[in-house]
Short mmCIF file of C-alpha atoms in Angstrom, two decimals:
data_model
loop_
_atom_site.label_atom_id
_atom_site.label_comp_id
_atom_site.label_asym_id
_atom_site.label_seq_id
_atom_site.Cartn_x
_atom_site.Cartn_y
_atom_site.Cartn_z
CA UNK W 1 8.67 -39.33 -75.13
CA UNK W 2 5.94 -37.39 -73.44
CA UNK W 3 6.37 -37.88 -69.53
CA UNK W 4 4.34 -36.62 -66.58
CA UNK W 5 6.35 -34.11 -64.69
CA UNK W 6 6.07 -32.94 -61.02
CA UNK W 7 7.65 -29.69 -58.90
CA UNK W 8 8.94 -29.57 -56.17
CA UNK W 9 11.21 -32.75 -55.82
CA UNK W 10 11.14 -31.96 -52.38
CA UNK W 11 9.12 -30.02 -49.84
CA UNK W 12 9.43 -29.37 -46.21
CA UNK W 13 6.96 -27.59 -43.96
CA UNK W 14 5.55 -26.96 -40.56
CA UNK W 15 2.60 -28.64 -39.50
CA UNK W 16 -0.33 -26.44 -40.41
CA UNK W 17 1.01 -24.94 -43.06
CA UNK W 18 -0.79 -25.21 -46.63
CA UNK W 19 1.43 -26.73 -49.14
CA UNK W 20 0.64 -26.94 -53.54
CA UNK W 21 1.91 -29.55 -55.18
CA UNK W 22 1.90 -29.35 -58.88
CA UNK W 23 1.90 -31.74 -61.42
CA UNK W 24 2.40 -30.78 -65.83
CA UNK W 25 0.06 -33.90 -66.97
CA UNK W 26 1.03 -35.18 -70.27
CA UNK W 27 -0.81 -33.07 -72.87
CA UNK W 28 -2.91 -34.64 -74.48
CA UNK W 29 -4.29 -36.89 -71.26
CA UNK W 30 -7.77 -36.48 -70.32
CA UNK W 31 -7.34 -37.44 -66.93
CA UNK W 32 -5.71 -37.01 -63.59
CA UNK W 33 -4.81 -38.52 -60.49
CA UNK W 34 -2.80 -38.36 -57.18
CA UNK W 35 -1.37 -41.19 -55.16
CA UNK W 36 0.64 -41.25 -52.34
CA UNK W 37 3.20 -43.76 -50.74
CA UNK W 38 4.19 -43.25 -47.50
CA UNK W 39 7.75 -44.32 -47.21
CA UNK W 40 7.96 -48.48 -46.63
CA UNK W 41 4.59 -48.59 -47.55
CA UNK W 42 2.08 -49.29 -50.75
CA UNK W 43 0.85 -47.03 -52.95
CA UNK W 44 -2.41 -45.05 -52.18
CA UNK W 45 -5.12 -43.65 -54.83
CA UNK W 46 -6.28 -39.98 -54.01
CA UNK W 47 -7.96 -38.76 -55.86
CA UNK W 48 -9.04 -38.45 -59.69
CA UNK W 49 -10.41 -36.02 -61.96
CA UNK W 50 -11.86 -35.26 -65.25
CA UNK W 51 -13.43 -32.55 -67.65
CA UNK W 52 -12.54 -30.01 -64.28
CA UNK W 53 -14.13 -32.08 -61.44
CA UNK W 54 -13.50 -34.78 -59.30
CA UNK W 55 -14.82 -38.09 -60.69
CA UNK W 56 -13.65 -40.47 -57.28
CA UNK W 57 -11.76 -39.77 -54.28
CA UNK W 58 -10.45 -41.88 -51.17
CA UNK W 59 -10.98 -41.51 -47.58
CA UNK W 60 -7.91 -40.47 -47.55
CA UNK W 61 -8.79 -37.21 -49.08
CA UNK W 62 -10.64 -35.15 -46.77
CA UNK W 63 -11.71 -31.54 -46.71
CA UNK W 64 -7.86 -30.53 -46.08
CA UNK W 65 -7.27 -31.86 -49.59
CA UNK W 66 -8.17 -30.06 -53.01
CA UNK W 67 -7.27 -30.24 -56.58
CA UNK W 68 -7.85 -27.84 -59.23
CA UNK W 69 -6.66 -27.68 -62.95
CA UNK W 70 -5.87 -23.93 -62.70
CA UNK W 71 -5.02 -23.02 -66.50
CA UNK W 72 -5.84 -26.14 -68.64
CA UNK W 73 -1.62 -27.63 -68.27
CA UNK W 74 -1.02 -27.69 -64.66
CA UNK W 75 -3.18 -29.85 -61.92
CA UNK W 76 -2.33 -29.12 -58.41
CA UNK W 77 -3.15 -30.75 -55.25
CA UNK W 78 -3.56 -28.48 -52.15
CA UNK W 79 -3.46 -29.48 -48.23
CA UNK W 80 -4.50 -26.98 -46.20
CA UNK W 81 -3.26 -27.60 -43.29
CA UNK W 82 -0.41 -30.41 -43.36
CA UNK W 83 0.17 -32.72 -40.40
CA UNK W 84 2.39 -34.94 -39.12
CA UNK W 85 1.03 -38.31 -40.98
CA UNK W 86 0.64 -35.87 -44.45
CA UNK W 87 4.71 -36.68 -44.43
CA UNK W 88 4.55 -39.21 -47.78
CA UNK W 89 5.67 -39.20 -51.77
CA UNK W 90 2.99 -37.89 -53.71
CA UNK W 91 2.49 -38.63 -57.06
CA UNK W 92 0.37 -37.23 -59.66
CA UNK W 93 -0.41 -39.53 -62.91
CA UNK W 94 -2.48 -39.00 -65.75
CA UNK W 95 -4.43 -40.93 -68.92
CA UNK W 96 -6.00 -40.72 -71.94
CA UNK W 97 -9.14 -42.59 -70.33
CA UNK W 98 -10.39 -44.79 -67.85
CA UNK W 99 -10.13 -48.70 -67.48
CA UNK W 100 -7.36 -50.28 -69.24
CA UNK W 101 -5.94 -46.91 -69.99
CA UNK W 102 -1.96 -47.03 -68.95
CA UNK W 103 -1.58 -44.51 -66.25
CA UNK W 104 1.62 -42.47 -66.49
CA UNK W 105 3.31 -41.92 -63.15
CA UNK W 106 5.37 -38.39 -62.72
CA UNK W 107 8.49 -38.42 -59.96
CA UNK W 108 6.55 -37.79 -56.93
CA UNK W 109 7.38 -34.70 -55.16
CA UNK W 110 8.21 -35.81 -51.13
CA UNK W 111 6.65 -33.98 -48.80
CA UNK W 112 8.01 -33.66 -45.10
CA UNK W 113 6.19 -32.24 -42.30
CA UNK W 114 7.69 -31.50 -39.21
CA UNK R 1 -13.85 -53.42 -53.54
CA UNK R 2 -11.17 -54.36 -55.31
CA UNK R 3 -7.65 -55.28 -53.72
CA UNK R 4 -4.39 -56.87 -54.32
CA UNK R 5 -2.03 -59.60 -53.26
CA UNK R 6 1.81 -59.84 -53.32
CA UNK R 7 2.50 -62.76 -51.03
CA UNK R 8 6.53 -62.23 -51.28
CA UNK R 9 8.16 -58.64 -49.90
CA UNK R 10 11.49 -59.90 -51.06
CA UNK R 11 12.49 -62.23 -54.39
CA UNK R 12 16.14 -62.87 -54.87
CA UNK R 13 17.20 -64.74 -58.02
CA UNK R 14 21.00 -64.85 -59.36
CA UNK R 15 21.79 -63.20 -62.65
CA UNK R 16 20.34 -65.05 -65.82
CA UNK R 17 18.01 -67.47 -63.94
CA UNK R 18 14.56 -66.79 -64.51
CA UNK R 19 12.42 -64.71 -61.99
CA UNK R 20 9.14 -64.42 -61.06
CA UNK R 21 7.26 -61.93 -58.88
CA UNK R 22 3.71 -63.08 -57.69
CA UNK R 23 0.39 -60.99 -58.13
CA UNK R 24 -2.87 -61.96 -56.79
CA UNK R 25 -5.75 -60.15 -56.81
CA UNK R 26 -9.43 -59.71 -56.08
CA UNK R 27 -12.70 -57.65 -57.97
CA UNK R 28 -15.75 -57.86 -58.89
CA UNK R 29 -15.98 -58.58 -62.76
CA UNK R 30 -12.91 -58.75 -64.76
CA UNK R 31 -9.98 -56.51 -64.09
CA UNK R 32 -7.49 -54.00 -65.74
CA UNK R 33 -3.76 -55.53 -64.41
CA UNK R 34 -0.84 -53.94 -64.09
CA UNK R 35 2.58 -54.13 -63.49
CA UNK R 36 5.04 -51.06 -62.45
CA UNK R 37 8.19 -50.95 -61.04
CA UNK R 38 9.70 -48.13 -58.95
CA UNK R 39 13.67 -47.82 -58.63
CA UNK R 40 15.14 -45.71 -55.81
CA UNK R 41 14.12 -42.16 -55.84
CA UNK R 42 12.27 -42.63 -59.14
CA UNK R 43 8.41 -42.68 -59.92
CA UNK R 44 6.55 -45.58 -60.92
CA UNK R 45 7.51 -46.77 -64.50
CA UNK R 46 4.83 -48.74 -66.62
CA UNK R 47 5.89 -52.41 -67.45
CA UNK R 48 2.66 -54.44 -68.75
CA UNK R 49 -0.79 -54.51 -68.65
CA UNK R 50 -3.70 -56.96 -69.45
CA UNK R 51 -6.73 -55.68 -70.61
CA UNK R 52 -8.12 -58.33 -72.72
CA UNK R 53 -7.64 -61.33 -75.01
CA UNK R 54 -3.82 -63.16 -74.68
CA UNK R 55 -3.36 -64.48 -71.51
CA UNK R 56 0.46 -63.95 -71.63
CA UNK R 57 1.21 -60.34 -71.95
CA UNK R 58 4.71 -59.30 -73.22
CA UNK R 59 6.11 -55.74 -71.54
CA UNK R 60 9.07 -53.53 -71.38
CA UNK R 61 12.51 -55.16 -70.54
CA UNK R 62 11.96 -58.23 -71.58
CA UNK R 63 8.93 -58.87 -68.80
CA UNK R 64 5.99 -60.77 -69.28
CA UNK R 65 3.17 -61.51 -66.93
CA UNK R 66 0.55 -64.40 -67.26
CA UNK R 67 -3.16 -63.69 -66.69
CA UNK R 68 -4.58 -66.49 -64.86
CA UNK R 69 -8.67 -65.86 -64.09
CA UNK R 70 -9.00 -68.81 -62.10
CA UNK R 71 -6.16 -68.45 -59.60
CA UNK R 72 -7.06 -64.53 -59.82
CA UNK R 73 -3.39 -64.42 -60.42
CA UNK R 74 -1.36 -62.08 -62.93
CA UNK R 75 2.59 -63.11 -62.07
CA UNK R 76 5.30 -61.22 -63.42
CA UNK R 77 8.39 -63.23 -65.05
CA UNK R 78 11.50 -62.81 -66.67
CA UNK R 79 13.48 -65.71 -68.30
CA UNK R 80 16.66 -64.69 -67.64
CA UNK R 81 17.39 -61.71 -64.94
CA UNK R 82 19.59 -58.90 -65.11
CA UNK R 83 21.13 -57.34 -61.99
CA UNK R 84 19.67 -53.76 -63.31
CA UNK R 85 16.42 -55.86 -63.08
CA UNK R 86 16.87 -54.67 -59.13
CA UNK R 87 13.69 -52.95 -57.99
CA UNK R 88 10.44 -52.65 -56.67
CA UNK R 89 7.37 -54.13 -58.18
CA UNK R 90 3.90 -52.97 -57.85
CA UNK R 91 0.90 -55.28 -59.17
CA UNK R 92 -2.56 -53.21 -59.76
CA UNK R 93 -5.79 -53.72 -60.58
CA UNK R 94 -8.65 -51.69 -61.52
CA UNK R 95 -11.69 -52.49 -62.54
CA UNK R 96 -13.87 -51.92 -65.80
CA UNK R 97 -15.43 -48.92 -64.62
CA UNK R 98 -13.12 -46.92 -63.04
CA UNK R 99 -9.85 -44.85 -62.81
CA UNK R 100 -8.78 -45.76 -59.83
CA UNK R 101 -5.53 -48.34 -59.61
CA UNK R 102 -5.46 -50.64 -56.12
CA UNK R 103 -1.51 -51.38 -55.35
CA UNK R 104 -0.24 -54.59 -53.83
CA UNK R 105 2.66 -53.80 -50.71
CA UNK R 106 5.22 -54.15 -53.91
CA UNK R 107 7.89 -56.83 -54.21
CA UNK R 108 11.47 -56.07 -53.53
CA UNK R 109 13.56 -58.08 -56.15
CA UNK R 110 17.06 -58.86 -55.96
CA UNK R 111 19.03 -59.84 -58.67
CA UNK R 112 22.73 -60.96 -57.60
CA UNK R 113 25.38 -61.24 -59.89
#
């Protein structure tokens, strides 16, 4: 079965440092998102995109957050400049569409900042 | 804006009673519902979903979840609980237009042998 799959498992890095996480959507999936969790807490929407832009973002996601789909099977999420609070699980899903479209969840990659 | 309700943090049932794990939610229009669950370490595994039609939806594992639009409810149940039924449960809801999914605080349930 087709699953969503994430690298690292497991990042650490110093505050202000920029750290990629990337994300293999399944294939045929149209489009893409990235939650987070901070640990003991709920999930948290990102950010999604489709056909190579961003369709709807959080406040979370500020200008030290970007995404790109760099060659048409990976879609990354970039902070440029971790902090402290950045410290969560992210994960990265993806979906054939919108609205009652199942969302496929990869394994989060954990990000620590220290 | 669109948000969600899980009233319990913690549901502990005993081995082959029946369990439920409470969703309540609110949006504008009619909503997309979801159910996940998360075991330790893992990512977020799809159970059910309503989208339209039934009001009882049948999932993975032997889950269903009822879809109730006056009580804005959509509660997850089990007849008959295993002990690998142990997890977290996230209730979601997104709405008609959108991609984005809203997560309740996630129920921790407890199934003892």
């Amino acid at each position: 079965e087709p699953e969503v799959t994430q690298t690292p498992s497991h990042q650490v890095t110093q505050m202000g440092q920029e750290v990629i996480l990337r994300c293999v959507p399944i294939s045929n999936h149209l489009y893409f998102y990235w939650y987070r969790q901070i640990l003991g807490q709920k999930v948290e929407f990102l950010v999604s995109f489709y056909n190579n832009e961003i369709s709807e973002k959080s406040e979370i996601f500020d200008d030290q957050f970007s995404v790109e789909r760099p060659d048409g099977s990976n879609f990354t999420l970039k902070i440029r400049s971790t902090k402290l609070e950045d410290s969560a699980m992210y994960f990265c899903a993806s979906s054939l569409g919108e609205g009652g479209e199942t969302q496929y969840f990869g394994p989060g990659t954990r990000l620590l900042v220290l | 804006a669109q948000s969600v309700a899980q009233p319990e943090d913690q549901v502990n049932v005993a081995e082959g009673n029946p369990l439920t794990v409470k969703c309540t939610y609110s949006v504008s229009g009619n909503p997309y519902l979801f159910w996940y669950v998360q075991y330790p370490n893992r990512g977020l595994q799809f159970l059910l979903k309503y989208i339209t039609g039934d009001n009882l939806v049948k999932g993975s594992y032997g889950f269903e979840a009822e879809f109730n639009k006056s009580q804005t409810s959509f509660h997850l149940k089990k007849p008959s609980a295993l002990v690998s039924d142990s997890a977290l449960y996230f209730c979601a809801v997104r709405d008609r237009g959108g991609g984005k999914s809203t997560f309740g605080d996630g129920t921790t349930l407890t199934v003892k042998p």
